[in-house]
Short mmCIF file of C-alpha atoms in Angstrom, two decimals:
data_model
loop_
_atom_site.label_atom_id
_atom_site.label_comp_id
_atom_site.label_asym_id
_atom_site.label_seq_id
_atom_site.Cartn_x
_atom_site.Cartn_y
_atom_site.Cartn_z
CA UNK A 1 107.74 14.90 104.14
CA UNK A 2 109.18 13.03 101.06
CA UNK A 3 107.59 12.42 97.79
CA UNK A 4 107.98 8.23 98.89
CA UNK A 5 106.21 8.90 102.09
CA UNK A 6 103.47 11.08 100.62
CA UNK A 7 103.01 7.97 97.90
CA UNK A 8 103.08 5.20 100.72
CA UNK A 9 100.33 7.27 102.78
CA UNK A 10 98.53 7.64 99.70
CA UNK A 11 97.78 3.54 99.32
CA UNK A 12 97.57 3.60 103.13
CA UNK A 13 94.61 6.04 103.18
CA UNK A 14 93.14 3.92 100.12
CA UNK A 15 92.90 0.65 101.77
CA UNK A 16 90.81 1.75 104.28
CA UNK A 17 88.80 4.29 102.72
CA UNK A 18 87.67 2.32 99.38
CA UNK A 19 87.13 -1.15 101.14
CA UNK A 20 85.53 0.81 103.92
CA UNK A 21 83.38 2.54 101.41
CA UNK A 22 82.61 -0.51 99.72
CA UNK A 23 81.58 -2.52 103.53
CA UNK A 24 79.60 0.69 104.42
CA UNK A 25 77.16 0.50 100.97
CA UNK A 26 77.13 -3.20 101.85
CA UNK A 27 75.84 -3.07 105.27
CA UNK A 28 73.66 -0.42 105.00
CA UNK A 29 71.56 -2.34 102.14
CA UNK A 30 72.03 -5.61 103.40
CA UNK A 31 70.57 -3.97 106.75
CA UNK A 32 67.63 -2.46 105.08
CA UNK A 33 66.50 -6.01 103.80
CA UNK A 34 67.74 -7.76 107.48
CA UNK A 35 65.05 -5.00 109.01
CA UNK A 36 62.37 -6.04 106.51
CA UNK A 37 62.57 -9.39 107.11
CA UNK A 38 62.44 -8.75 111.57
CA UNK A 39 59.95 -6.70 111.04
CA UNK A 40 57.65 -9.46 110.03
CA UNK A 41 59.39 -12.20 111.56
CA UNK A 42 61.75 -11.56 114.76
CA UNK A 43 62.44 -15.14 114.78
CA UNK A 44 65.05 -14.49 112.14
CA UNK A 45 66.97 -11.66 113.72
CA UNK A 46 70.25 -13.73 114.44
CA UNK A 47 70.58 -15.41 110.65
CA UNK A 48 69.57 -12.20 109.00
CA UNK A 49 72.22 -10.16 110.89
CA UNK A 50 74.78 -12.78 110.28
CA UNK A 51 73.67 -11.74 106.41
CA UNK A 52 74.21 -8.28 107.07
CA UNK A 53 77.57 -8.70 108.50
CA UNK A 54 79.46 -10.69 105.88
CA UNK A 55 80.20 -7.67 103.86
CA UNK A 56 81.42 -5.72 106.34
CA UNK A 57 84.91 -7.47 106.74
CA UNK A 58 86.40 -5.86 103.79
CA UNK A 59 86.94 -2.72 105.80
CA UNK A 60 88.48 -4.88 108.33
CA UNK A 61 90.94 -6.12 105.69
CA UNK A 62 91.57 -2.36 104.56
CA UNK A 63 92.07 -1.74 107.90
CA UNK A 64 94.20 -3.87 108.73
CA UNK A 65 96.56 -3.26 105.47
CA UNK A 66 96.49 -0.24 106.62
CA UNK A 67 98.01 -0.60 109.57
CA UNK A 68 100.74 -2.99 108.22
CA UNK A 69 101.74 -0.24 105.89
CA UNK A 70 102.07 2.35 108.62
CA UNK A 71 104.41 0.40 110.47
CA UNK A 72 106.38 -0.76 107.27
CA UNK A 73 106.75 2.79 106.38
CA UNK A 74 108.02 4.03 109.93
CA UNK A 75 104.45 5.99 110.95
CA UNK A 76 104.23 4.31 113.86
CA UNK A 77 107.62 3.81 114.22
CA UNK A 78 110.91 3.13 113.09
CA UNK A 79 112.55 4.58 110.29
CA UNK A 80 110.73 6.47 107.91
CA UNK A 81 110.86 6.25 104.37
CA UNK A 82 112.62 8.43 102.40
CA UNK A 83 112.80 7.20 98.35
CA UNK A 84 110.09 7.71 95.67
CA UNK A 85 110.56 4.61 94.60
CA UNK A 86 109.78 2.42 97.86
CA UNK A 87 106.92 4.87 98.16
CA UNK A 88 105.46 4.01 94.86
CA UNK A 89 105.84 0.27 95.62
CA UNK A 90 103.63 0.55 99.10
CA UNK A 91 101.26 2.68 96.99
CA UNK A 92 100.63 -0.08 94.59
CA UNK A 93 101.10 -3.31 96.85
CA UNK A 94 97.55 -1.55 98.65
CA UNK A 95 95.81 -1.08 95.75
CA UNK A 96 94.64 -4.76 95.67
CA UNK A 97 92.48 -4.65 98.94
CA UNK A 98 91.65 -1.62 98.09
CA UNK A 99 89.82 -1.88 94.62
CA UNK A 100 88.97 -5.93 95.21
CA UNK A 101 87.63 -4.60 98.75
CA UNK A 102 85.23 -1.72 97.27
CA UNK A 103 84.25 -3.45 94.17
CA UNK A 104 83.57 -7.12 96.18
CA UNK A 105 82.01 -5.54 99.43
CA UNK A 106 79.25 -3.69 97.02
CA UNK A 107 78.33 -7.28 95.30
CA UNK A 108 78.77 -8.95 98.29
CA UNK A 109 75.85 -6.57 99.59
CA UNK A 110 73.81 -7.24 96.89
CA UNK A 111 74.28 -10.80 97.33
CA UNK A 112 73.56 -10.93 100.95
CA UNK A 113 69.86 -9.20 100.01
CA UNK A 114 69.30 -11.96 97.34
CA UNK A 115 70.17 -14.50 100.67
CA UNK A 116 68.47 -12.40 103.12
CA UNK A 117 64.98 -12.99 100.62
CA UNK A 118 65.70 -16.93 101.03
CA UNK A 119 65.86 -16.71 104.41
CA UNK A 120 62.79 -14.78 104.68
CA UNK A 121 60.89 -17.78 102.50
CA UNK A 122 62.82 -20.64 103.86
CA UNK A 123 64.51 -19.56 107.69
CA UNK A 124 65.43 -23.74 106.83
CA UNK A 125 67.98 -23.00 104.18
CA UNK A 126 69.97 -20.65 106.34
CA UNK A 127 73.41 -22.86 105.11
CA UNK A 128 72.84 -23.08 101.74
CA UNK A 129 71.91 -19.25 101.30
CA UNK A 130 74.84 -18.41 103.57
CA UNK A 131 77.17 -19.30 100.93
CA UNK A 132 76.08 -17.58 98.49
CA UNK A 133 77.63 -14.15 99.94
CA UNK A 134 80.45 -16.29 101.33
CA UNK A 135 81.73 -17.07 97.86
CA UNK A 136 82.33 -13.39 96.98
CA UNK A 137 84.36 -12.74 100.28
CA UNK A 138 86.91 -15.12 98.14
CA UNK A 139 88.29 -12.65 96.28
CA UNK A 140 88.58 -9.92 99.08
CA UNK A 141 91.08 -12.50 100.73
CA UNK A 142 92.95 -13.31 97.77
CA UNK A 143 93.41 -9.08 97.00
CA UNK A 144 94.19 -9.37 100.99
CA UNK A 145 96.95 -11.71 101.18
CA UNK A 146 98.48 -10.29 98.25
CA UNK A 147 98.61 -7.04 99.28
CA UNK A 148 100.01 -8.31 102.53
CA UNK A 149 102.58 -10.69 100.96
CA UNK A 150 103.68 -7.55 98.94
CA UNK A 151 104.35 -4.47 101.91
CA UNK A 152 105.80 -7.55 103.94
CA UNK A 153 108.61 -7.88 101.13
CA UNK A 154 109.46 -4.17 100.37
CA UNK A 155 112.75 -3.22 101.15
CA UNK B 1 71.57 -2.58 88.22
CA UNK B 2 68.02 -2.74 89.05
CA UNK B 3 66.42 -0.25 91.77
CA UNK B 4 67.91 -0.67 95.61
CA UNK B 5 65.02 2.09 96.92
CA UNK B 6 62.40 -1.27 97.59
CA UNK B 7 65.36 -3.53 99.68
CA UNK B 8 62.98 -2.87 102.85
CA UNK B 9 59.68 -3.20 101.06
CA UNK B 10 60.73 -6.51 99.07
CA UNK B 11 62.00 -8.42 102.02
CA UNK B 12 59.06 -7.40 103.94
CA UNK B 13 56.81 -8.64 100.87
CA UNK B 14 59.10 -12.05 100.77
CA UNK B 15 58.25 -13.08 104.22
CA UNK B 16 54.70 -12.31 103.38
CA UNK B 17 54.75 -14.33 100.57
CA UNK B 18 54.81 -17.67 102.73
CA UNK B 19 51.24 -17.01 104.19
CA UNK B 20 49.78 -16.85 100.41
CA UNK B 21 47.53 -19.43 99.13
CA UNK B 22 49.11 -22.68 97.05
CA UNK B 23 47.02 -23.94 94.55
CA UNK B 24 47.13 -27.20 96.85
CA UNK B 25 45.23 -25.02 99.33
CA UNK B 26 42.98 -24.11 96.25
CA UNK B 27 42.76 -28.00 95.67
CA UNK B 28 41.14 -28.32 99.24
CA UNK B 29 39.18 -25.57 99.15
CA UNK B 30 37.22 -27.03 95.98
CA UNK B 31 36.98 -30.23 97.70
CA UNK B 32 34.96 -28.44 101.01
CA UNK B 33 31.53 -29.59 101.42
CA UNK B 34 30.13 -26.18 101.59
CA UNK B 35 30.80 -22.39 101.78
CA UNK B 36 31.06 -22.69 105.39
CA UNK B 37 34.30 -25.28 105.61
CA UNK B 38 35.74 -22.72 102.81
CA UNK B 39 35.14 -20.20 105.32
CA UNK B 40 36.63 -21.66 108.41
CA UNK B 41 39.85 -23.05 106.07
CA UNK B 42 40.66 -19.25 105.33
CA UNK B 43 39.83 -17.78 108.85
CA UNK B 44 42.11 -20.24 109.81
CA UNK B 45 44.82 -18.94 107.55
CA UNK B 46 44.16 -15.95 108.95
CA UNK B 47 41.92 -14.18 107.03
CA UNK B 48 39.15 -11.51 108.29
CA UNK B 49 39.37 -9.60 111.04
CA UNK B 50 40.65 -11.96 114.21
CA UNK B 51 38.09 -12.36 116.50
CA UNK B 52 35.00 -11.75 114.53
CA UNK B 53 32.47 -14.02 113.18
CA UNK B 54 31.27 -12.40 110.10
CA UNK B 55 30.40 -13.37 106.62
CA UNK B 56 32.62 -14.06 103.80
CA UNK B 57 31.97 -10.71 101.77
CA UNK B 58 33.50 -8.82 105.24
CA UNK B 59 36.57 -11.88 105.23
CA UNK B 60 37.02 -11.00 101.39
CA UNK B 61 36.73 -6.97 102.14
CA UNK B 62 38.97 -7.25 105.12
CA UNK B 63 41.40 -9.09 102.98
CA UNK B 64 41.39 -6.59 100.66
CA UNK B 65 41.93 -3.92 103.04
CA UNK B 66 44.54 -5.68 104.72
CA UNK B 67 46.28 -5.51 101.51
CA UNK B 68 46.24 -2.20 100.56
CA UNK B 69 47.52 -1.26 104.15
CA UNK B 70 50.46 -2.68 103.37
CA UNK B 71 50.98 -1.58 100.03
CA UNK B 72 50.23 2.06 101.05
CA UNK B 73 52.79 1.62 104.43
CA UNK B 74 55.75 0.61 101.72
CA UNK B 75 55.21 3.07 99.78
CA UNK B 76 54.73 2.14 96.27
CA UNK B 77 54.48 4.84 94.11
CA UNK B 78 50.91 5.90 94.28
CA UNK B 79 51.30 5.86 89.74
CA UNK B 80 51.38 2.57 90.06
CA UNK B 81 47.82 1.35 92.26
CA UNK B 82 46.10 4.18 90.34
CA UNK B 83 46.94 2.40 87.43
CA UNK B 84 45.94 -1.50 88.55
CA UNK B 85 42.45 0.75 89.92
CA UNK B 86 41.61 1.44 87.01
CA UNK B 87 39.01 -1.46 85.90
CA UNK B 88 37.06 -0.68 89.38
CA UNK B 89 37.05 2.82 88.72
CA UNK B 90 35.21 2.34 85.39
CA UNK B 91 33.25 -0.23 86.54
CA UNK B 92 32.08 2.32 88.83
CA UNK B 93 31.28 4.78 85.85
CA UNK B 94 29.07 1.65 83.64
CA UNK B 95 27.33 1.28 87.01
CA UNK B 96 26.75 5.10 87.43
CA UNK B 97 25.90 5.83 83.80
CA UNK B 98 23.41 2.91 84.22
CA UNK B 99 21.62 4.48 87.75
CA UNK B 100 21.26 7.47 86.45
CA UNK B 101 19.16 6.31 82.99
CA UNK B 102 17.43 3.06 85.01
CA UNK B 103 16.55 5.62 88.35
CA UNK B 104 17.32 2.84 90.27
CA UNK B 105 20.23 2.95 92.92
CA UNK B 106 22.73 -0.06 93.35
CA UNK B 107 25.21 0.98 96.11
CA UNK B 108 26.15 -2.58 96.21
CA UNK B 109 27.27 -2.63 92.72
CA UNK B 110 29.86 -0.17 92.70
CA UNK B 111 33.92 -0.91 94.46
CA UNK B 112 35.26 1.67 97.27
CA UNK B 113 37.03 3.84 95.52
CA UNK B 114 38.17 6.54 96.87
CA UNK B 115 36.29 10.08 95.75
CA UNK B 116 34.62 7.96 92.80
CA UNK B 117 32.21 5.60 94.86
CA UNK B 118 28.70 4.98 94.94
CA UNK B 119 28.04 8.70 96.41
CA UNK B 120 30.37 10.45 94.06
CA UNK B 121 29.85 8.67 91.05
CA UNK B 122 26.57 8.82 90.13
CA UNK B 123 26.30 12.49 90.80
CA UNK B 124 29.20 13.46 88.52
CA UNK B 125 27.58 11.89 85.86
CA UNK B 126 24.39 13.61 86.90
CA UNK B 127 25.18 16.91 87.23
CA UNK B 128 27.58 16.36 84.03
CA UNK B 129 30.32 17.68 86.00
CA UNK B 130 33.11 15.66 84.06
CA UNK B 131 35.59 17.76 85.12
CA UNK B 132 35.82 16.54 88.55
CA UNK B 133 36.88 12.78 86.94
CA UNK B 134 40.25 11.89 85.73
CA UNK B 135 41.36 13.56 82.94
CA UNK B 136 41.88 9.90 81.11
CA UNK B 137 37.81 9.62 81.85
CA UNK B 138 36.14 12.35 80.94
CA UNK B 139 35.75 11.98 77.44
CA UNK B 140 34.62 8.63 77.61
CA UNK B 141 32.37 9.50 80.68
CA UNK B 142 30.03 11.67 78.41
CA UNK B 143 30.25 9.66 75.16
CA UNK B 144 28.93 6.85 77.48
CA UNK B 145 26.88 9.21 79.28
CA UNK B 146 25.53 10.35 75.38
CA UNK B 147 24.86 7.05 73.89
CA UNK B 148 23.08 5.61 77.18
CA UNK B 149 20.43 8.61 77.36
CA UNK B 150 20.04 8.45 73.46
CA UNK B 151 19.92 4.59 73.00
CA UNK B 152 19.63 2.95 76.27
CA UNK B 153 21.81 0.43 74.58
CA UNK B 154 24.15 -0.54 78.04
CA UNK B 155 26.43 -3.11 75.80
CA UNK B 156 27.60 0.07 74.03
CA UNK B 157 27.93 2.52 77.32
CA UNK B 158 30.24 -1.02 78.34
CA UNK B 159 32.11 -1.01 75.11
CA UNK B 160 32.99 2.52 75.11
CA UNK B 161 34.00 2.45 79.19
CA UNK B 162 36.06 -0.74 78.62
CA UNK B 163 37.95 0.50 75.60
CA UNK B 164 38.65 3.57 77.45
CA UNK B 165 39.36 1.28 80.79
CA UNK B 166 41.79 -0.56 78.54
CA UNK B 167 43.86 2.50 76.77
CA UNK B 168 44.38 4.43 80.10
CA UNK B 169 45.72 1.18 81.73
CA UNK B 170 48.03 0.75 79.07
CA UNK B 171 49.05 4.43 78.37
CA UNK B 172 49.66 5.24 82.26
CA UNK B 173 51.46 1.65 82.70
CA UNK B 174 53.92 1.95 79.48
CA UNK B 175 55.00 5.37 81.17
CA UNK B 176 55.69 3.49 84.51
CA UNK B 177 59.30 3.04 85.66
CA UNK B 178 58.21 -0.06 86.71
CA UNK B 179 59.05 -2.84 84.00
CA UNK B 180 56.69 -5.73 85.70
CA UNK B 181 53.79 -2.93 85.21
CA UNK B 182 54.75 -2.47 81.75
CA UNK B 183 54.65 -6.23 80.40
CA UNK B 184 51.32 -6.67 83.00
CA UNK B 185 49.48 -3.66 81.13
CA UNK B 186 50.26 -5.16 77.69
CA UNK B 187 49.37 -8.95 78.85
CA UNK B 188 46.04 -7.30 80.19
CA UNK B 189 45.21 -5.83 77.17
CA UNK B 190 45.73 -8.60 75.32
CA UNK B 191 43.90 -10.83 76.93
CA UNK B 192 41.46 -8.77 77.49
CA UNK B 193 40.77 -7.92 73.84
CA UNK B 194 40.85 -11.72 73.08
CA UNK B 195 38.20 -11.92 75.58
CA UNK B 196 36.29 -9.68 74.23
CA UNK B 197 36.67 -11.55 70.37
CA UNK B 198 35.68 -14.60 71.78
CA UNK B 199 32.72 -12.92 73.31
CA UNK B 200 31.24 -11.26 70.35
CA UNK B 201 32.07 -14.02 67.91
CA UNK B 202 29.68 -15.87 70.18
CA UNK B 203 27.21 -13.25 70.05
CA UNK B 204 27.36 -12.49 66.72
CA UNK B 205 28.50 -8.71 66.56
CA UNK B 206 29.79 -7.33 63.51
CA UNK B 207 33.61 -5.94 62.36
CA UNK B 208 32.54 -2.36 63.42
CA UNK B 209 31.72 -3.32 66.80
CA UNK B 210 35.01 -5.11 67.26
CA UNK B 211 36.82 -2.03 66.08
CA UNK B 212 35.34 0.07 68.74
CA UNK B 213 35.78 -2.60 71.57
CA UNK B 214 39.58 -3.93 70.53
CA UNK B 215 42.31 -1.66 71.84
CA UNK B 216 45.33 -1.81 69.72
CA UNK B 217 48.40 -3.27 71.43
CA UNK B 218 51.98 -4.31 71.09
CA UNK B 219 51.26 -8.51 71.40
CA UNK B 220 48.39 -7.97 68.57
CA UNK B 221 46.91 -6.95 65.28
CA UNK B 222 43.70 -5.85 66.31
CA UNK B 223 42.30 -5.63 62.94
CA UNK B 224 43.11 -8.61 61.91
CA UNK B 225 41.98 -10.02 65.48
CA UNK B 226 38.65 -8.08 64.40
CA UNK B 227 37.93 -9.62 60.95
CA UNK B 228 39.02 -13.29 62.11
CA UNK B 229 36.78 -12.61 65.16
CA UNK B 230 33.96 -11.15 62.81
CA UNK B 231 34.04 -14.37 60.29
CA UNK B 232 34.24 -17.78 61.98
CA UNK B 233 35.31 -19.74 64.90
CA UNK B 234 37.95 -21.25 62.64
CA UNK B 235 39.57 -18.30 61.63
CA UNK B 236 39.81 -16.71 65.34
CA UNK B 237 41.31 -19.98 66.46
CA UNK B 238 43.90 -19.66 63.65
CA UNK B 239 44.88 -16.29 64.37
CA UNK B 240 45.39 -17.40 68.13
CA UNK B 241 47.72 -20.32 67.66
CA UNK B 242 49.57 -18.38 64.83
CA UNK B 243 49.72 -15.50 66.75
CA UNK B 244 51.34 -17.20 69.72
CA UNK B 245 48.33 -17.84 71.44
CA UNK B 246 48.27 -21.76 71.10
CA UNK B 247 47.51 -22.49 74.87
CA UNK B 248 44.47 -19.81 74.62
CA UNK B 249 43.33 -21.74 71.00
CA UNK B 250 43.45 -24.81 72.87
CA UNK B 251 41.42 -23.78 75.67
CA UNK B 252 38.63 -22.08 73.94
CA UNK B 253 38.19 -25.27 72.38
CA UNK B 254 37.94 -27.30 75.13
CA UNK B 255 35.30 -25.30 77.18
CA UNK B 256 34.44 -21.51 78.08
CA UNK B 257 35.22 -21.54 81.96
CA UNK B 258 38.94 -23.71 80.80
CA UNK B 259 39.23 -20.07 78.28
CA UNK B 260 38.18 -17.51 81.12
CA UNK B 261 40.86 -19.70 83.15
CA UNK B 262 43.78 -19.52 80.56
CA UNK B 263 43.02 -15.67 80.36
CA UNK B 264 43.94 -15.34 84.23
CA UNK B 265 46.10 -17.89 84.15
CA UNK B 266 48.63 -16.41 81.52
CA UNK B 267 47.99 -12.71 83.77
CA UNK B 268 49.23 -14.62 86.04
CA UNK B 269 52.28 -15.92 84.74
CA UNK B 270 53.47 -12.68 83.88
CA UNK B 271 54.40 -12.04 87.36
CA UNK B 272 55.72 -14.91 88.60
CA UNK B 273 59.06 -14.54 87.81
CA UNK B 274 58.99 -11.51 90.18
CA UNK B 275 59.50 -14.25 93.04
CA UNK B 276 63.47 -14.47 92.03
CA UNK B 277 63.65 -10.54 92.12
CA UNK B 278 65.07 -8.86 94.90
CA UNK B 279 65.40 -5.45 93.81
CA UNK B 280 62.84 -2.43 92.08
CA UNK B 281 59.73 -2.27 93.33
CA UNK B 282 57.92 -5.01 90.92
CA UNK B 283 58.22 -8.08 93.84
CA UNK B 284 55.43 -5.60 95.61
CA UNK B 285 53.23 -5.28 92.63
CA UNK B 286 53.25 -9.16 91.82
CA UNK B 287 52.39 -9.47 95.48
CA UNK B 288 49.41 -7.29 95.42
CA UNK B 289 48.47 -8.89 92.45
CA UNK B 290 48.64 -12.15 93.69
CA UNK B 291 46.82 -11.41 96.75
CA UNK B 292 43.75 -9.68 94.89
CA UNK B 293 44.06 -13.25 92.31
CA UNK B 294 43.37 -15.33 95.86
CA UNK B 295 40.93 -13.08 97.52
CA UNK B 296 38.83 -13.51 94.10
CA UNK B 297 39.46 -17.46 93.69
CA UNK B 298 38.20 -17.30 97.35
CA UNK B 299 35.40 -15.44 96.45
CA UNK B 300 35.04 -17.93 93.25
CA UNK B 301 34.66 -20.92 95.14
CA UNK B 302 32.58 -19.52 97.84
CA UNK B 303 30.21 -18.31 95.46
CA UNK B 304 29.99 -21.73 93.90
CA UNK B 305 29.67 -23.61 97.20
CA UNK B 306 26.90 -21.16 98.25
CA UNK B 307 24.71 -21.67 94.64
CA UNK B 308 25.54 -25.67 95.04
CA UNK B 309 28.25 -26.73 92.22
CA UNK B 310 29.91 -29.64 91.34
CA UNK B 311 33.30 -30.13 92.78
CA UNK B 312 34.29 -30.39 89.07
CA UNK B 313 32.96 -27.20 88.47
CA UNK B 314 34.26 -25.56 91.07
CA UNK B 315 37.59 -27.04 89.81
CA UNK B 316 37.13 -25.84 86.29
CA UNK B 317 36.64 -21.96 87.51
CA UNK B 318 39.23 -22.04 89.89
CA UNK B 319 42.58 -19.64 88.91
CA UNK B 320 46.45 -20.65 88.75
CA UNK B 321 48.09 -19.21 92.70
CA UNK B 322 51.20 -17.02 92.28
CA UNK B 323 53.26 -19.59 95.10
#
């Protein structure tokens, strides 16, 4: 295996692992405050889990860099790369969903708690504290399409 | 960053929060007619044990029970209720000190606490074995113990508990990891020392007996507290409003219940920013705070309805609600 292809499989492995990292911590806290919240009032199970979900989609977007990468880089097929220098370039074109993805997903967590609690007060304002947690996934889309837009133009 | 370990606890506590008591609900409750309506108001919130028909001390004791479950199922490090116990626990010394020189047995008077109630209490102190106490009591267990058999004098078996009361509460709650503890300690103490100012101005007692009542604090100068308290009116109403006590000035002007009121108002208002907090475990201490601060106004005003008082009055003794 080539230094390129070692680099390439390097962001590859990135994107998944730090976003996934970064969704994991998010969904596990945001959980623990969804079950506190059930647990005195069932009622809210479906807006609460909604809560808990929303950071879980940056390991979906390091997932699914992931597997755009593999493919550009011949894994799954095609020609494999062979030059340092491509490699390099796939290893930095993940690096956006992978940091924005780790560091996002963790507020994002922390933000769906803060929601979760207004929900738990006022089940009414289920819109208005959605957003709140909503406004960080911004950023995990904007690292997403750019790390996109950059594998898709390596040559 | 703030503490994640509570996440369960403090959403629990937020949902919890919606079934405390407004001060609008306070507002009707001081309207009622009588103790009963008070009684029925809360039972229909809830309160007491469902199903039963019993009197308001077994509402008020269920209540507090109720409470304390909860606390203890989420929990909060033990530290910190030992702590907030710590004014029943002495009360339950005064009262034992005070059984054992009278002869005379209260049960009534003393709070369920655990291994220092009204059976363990009031033979510790008679069989001297200090030991068996906290280690923040003992010493002020047998100075009170001391004094009482010599003089008989109870003020100064209550000044010597309370000072003690107050300088374990705020040794053990400065060494708390838990910040809203901290500040709620300190306010305590405060307040509780100008209490105690305002108390013996109006009783006349000298600047040697506010020494040994005052506990020194962060928010005061409790000498200078002392000798404004020991002088005039004037000059303890000066110290308060210069000393960034103006609301507390302004109150002990206007009438002693609208004082006692601004002292647990202001405790009060220490932990009310807690309900914008969703992390550490200080949303669960304002909460148990808040619910002992209703279970008492309830008491408050059922007391008041039962002896006959003026809706005004019952108004004027009534506390600030957390929601």
């Amino acid at each position: 295996m080539t230094l390129g292809m070692v680099l390439a499989l390097t962001g590859a492995v990135l994107s998944t692992a730090l976003a996934g990292i970064g969704s994991a911590w998010g969904v596990g806290i945001a959980g623990q405050a969804a079950a506190g919240v059930v647990s005195e009032d069932p009622d809210q199970f479906a807006k609460v889990l909604i809560m808990q979900l929303l950071p879980g989609t940056q390991g979906i977007y390091g997932l699914l860099v992931t597997f755009i990468t593999l493919s550009q880089i011949g894994i799954l097929g095609g020609n494999p790369i062979t030059d340092t220098h491509t490699g390099l370039m796939y290893l930095l074109a993940c690096l956006p969903i992978a940091i924005v993805g780790l560091v996002s997903a963790y507020h994002q967590g922390r933000t769906s708690v803060a929601s979760i609690g207004i929900i738990a007060k006022k089940p009414d304002q289920f819109g208005k504290a959605m957003l709140f947690p909503a406004m960080v996934e911004t950023y995990a889309i904007l690292a997403l399409l750019i790390s996109i837009l950059v594998i898709t133009n390596i040559h | 960053m703030g503490d994640l370990s509570y996440v369960y606890a403090v959403a629990r506590i937020r949902v919890r929060e919606k079934y405390l008591l407004s001060n609008t609900d306070i507002e009707q409750m001081a309207g009622m007619k009588d103790e009963k309506s008070v009684l029925a108001y809360v039972r229909d919130k809830g309160w007491g044990e469902q199903g039963s028909d019993t009197g308001a001390e077994s509402v008020l004791a269920a209540e507090e029970e109720k409470t304390l479950a909860l606390i203890r199922e989420l929990k909060i490090d033990p530290s910190v209720l030992a702590v907030l116990s710590y004014p029943n626990l002495y009360h339950n010394l005064k009262a034992a000190v005070k059984e054992i020189v009278t002869s005379e047995q209260h049960p009534a008077a003393f709070y369920p606490v655990e291994k220092y109630g009204a059976e363990d209490m009031p033979r510790i102190m008679k069989d001297r074995a200090y030991d068996e106490l906290p280690e923040h009591m003992r010493a002020a267990a047998e100075e009170a113990h001391e004094a009482m058999m010599k003089t008989g004098d109870g003020q100064l078996c209550d000044v010597i508990v309370d000072r003690a009361c107050l300088d374990a509460m705020l040794a053990d709650g400065k060494r708390s990891e838990s910040r809203l503890l901290r500040e709620y300690v300190e306010s305590t103490v405060a307040v509780t020392d100008i209490r105690i100012a305002v108390r013996a101005l109006r009783t006349g007692k000298n600047l040697a007996f506010l020494k040994k009542a005052l506990a020194p604090c962060e928010s005061l100068d409790v000498g200078e507290l002392a000798r404004a308290a020991s002088e005039s009116e004037e000059k303890l109403l000066g110290y308060l409003e210069n000393h960034g006590f103006r609301e507390g000035a302004e109150a002990l002007r206007k009438s002693p219940s609208a004082f006692e009121r601004w002292c647990d108002n202001r405790l009060i208002r220490t932990i009310k920013p807690q309900k914008a907090n969703s992390v550490s475990m200080d949303p669960v201490i304002a909460w148990y705070l808040a619910r002992m601060n209703e279970i008492r106004t309830v008491r408050v005003i059922l007391t008041a309805k039962a002896n006959g008082f003026s809706e005004d009055a019952v108004r004027e003794r009534v506390r600030e609600m957390y929601v």
